[in-house]
Backbone as XML, in Angstrom:
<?xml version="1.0"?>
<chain id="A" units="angstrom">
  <residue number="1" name="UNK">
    <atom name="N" x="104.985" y="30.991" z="23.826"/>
    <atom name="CA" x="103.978" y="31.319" z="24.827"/>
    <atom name="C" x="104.583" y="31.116" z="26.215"/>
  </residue>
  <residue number="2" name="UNK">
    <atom name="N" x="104.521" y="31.701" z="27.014"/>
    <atom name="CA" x="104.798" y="31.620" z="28.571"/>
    <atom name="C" x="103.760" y="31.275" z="29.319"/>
  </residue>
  <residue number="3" name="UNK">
    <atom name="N" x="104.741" y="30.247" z="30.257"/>
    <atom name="CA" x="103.731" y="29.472" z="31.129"/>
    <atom name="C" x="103.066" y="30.673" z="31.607"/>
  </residue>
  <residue number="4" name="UNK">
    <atom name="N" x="101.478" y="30.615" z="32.257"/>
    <atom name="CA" x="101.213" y="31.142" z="33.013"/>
    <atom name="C" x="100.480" y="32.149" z="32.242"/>
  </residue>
  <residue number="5" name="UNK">
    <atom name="N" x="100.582" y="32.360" z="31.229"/>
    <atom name="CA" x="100.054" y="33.935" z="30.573"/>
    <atom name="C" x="98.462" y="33.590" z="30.697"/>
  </residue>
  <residue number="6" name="UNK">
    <atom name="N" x="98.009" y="32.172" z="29.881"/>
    <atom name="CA" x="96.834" y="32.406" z="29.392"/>
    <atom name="C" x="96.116" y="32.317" z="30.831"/>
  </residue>
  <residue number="7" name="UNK">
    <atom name="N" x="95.962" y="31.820" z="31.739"/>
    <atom name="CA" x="95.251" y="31.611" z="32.932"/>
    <atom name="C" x="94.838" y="33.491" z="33.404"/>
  </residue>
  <residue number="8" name="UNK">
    <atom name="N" x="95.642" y="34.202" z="33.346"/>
    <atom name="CA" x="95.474" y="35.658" z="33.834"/>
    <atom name="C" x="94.805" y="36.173" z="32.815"/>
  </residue>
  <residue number="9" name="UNK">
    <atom name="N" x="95.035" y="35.971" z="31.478"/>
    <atom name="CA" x="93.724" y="36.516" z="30.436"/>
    <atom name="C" x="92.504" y="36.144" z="30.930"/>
  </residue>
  <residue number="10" name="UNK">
    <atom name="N" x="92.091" y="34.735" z="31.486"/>
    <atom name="CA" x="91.153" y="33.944" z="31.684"/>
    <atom name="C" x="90.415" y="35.115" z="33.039"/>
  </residue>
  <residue number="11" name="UNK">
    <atom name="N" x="91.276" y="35.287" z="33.892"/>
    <atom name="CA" x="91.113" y="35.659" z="35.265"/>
    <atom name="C" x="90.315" y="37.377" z="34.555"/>
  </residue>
  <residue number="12" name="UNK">
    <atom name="N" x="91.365" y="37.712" z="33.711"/>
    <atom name="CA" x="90.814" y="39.686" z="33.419"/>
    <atom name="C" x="89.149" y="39.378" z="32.560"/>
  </residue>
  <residue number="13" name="UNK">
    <atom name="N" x="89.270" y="38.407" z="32.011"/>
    <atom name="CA" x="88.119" y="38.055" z="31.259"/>
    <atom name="C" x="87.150" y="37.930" z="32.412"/>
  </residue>
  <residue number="14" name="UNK">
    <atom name="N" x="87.238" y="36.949" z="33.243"/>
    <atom name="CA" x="86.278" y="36.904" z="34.292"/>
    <atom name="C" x="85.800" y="38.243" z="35.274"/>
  </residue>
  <residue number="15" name="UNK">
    <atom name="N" x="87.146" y="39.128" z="35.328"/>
    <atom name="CA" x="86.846" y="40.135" z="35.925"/>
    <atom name="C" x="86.105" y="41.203" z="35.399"/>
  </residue>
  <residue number="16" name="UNK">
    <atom name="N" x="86.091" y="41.237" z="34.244"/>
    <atom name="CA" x="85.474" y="41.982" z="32.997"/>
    <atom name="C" x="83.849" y="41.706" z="33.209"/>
  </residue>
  <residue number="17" name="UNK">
    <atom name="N" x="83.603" y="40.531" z="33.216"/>
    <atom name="CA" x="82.314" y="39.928" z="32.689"/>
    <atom name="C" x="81.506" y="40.393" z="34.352"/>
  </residue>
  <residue number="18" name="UNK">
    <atom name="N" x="82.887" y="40.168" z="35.564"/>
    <atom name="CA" x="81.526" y="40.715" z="37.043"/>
    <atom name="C" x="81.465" y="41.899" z="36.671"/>
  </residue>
  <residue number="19" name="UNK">
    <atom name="N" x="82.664" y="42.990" z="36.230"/>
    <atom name="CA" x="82.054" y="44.242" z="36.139"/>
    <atom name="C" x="81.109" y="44.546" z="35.266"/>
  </residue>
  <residue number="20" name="UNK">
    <atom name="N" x="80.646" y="43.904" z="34.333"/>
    <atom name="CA" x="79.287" y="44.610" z="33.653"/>
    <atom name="C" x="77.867" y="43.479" z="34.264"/>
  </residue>
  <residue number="21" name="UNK">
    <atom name="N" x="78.422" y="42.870" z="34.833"/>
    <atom name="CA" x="77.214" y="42.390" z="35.310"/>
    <atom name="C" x="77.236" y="43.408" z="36.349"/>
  </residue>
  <residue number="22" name="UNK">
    <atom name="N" x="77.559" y="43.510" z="37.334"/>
    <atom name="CA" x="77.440" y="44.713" z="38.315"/>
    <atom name="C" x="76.886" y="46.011" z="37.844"/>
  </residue>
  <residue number="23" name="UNK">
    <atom name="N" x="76.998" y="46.680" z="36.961"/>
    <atom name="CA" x="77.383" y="47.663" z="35.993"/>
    <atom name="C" x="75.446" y="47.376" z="35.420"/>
  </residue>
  <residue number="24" name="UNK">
    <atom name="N" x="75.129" y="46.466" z="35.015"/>
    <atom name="CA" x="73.716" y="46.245" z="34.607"/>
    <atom name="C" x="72.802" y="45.888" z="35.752"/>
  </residue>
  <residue number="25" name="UNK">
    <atom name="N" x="73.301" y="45.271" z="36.793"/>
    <atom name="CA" x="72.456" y="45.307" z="37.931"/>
    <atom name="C" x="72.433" y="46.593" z="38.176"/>
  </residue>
  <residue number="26" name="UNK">
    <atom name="N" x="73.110" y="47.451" z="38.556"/>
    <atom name="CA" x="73.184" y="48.707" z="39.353"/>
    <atom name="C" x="72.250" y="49.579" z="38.272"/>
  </residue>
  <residue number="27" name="UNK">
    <atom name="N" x="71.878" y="49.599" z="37.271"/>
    <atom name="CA" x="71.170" y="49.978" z="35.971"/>
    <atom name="C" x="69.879" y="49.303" z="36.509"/>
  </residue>
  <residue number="28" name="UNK">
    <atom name="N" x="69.127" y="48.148" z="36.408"/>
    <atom name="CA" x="67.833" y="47.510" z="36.308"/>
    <atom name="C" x="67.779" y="48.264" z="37.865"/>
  </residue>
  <residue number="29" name="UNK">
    <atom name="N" x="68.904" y="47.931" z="38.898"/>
    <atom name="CA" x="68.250" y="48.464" z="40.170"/>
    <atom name="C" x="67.519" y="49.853" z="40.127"/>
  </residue>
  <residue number="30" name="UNK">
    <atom name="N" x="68.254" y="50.910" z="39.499"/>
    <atom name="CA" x="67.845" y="52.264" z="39.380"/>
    <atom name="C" x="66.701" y="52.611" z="38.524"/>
  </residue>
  <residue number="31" name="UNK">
    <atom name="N" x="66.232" y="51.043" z="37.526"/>
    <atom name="CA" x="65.163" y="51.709" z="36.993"/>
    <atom name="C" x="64.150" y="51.011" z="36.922"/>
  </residue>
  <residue number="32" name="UNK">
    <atom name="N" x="64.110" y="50.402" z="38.100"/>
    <atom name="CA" x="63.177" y="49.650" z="39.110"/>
    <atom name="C" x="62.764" y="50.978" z="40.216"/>
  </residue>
  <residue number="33" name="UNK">
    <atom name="N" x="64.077" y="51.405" z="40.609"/>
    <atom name="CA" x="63.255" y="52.174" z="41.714"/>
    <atom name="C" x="62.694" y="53.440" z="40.825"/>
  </residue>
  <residue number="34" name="UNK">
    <atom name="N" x="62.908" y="53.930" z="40.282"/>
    <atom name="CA" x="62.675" y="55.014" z="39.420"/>
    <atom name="C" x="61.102" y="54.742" z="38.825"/>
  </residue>
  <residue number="35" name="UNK">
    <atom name="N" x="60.971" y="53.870" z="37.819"/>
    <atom name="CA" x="59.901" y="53.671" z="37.823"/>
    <atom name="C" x="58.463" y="52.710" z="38.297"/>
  </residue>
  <residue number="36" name="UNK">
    <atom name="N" x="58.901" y="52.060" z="39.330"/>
    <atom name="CA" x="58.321" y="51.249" z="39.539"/>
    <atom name="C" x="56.965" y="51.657" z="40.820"/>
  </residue>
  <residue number="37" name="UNK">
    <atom name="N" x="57.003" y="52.360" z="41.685"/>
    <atom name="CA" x="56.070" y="53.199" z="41.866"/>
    <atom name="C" x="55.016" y="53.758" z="41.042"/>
  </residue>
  <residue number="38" name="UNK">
    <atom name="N" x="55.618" y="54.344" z="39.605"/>
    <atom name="CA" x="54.683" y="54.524" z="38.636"/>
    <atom name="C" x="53.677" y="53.189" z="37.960"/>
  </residue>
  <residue number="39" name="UNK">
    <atom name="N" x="54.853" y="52.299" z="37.664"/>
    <atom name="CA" x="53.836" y="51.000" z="37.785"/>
    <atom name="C" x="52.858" y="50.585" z="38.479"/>
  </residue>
  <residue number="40" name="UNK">
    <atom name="N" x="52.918" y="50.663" z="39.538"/>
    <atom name="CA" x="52.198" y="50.244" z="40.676"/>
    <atom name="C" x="50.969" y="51.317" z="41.175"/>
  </residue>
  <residue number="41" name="UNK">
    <atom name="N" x="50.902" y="52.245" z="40.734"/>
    <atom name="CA" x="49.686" y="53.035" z="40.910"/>
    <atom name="C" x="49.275" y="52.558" z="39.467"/>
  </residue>
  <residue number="42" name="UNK">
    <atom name="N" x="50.049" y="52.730" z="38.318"/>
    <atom name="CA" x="49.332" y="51.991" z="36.623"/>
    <atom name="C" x="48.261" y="50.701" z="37.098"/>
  </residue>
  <residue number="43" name="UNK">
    <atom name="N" x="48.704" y="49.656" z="37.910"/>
    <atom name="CA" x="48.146" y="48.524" z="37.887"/>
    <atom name="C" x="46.588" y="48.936" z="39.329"/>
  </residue>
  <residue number="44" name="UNK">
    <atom name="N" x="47.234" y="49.708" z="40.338"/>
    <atom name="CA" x="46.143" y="50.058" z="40.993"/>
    <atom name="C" x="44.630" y="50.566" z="40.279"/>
  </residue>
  <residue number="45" name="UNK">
    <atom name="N" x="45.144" y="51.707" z="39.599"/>
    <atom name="CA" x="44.203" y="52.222" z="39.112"/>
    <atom name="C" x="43.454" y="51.239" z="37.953"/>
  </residue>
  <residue number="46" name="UNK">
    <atom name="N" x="43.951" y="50.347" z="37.644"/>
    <atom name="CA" x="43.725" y="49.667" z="36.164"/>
    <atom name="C" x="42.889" y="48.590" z="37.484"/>
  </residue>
  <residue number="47" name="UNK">
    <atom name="N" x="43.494" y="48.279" z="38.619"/>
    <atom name="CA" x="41.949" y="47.168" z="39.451"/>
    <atom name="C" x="41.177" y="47.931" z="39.843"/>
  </residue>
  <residue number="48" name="UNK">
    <atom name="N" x="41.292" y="49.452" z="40.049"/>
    <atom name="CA" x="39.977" y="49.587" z="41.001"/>
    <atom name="C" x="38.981" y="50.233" z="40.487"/>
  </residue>
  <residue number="49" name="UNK">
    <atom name="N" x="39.438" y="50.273" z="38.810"/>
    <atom name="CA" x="38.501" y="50.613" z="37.358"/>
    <atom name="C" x="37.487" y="49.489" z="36.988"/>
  </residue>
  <residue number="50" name="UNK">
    <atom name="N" x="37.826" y="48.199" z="37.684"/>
    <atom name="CA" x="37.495" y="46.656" z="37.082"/>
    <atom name="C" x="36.382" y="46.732" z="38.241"/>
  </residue>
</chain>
């Protein structure tokens, strides 16, 4: 094994794990804005039925 190897696996691993977190934020963001307007008239109409 060579010094030094496993620390940079460690590092691509970490870099891996921001890109799909990024990658799933940028996802919930788009389908938040996408549908969430529709929600929000859903819940309007559902109080001003009450």
């Amino acid at each position: 094994m060579v010094m030094g190897y496993r620390p940079r696996e460690q590092a691509q691993g970490l870099v891996e794990y921001a890109l799909i977190l990024i990658l799933v934020a940028a996802v919930v963001i788009i389908i938040v804005a996408l549908v969430g307007p529709a929600v929000g008239n859903l819940f309007s109409n559902a109080v001003g039925n009450i």
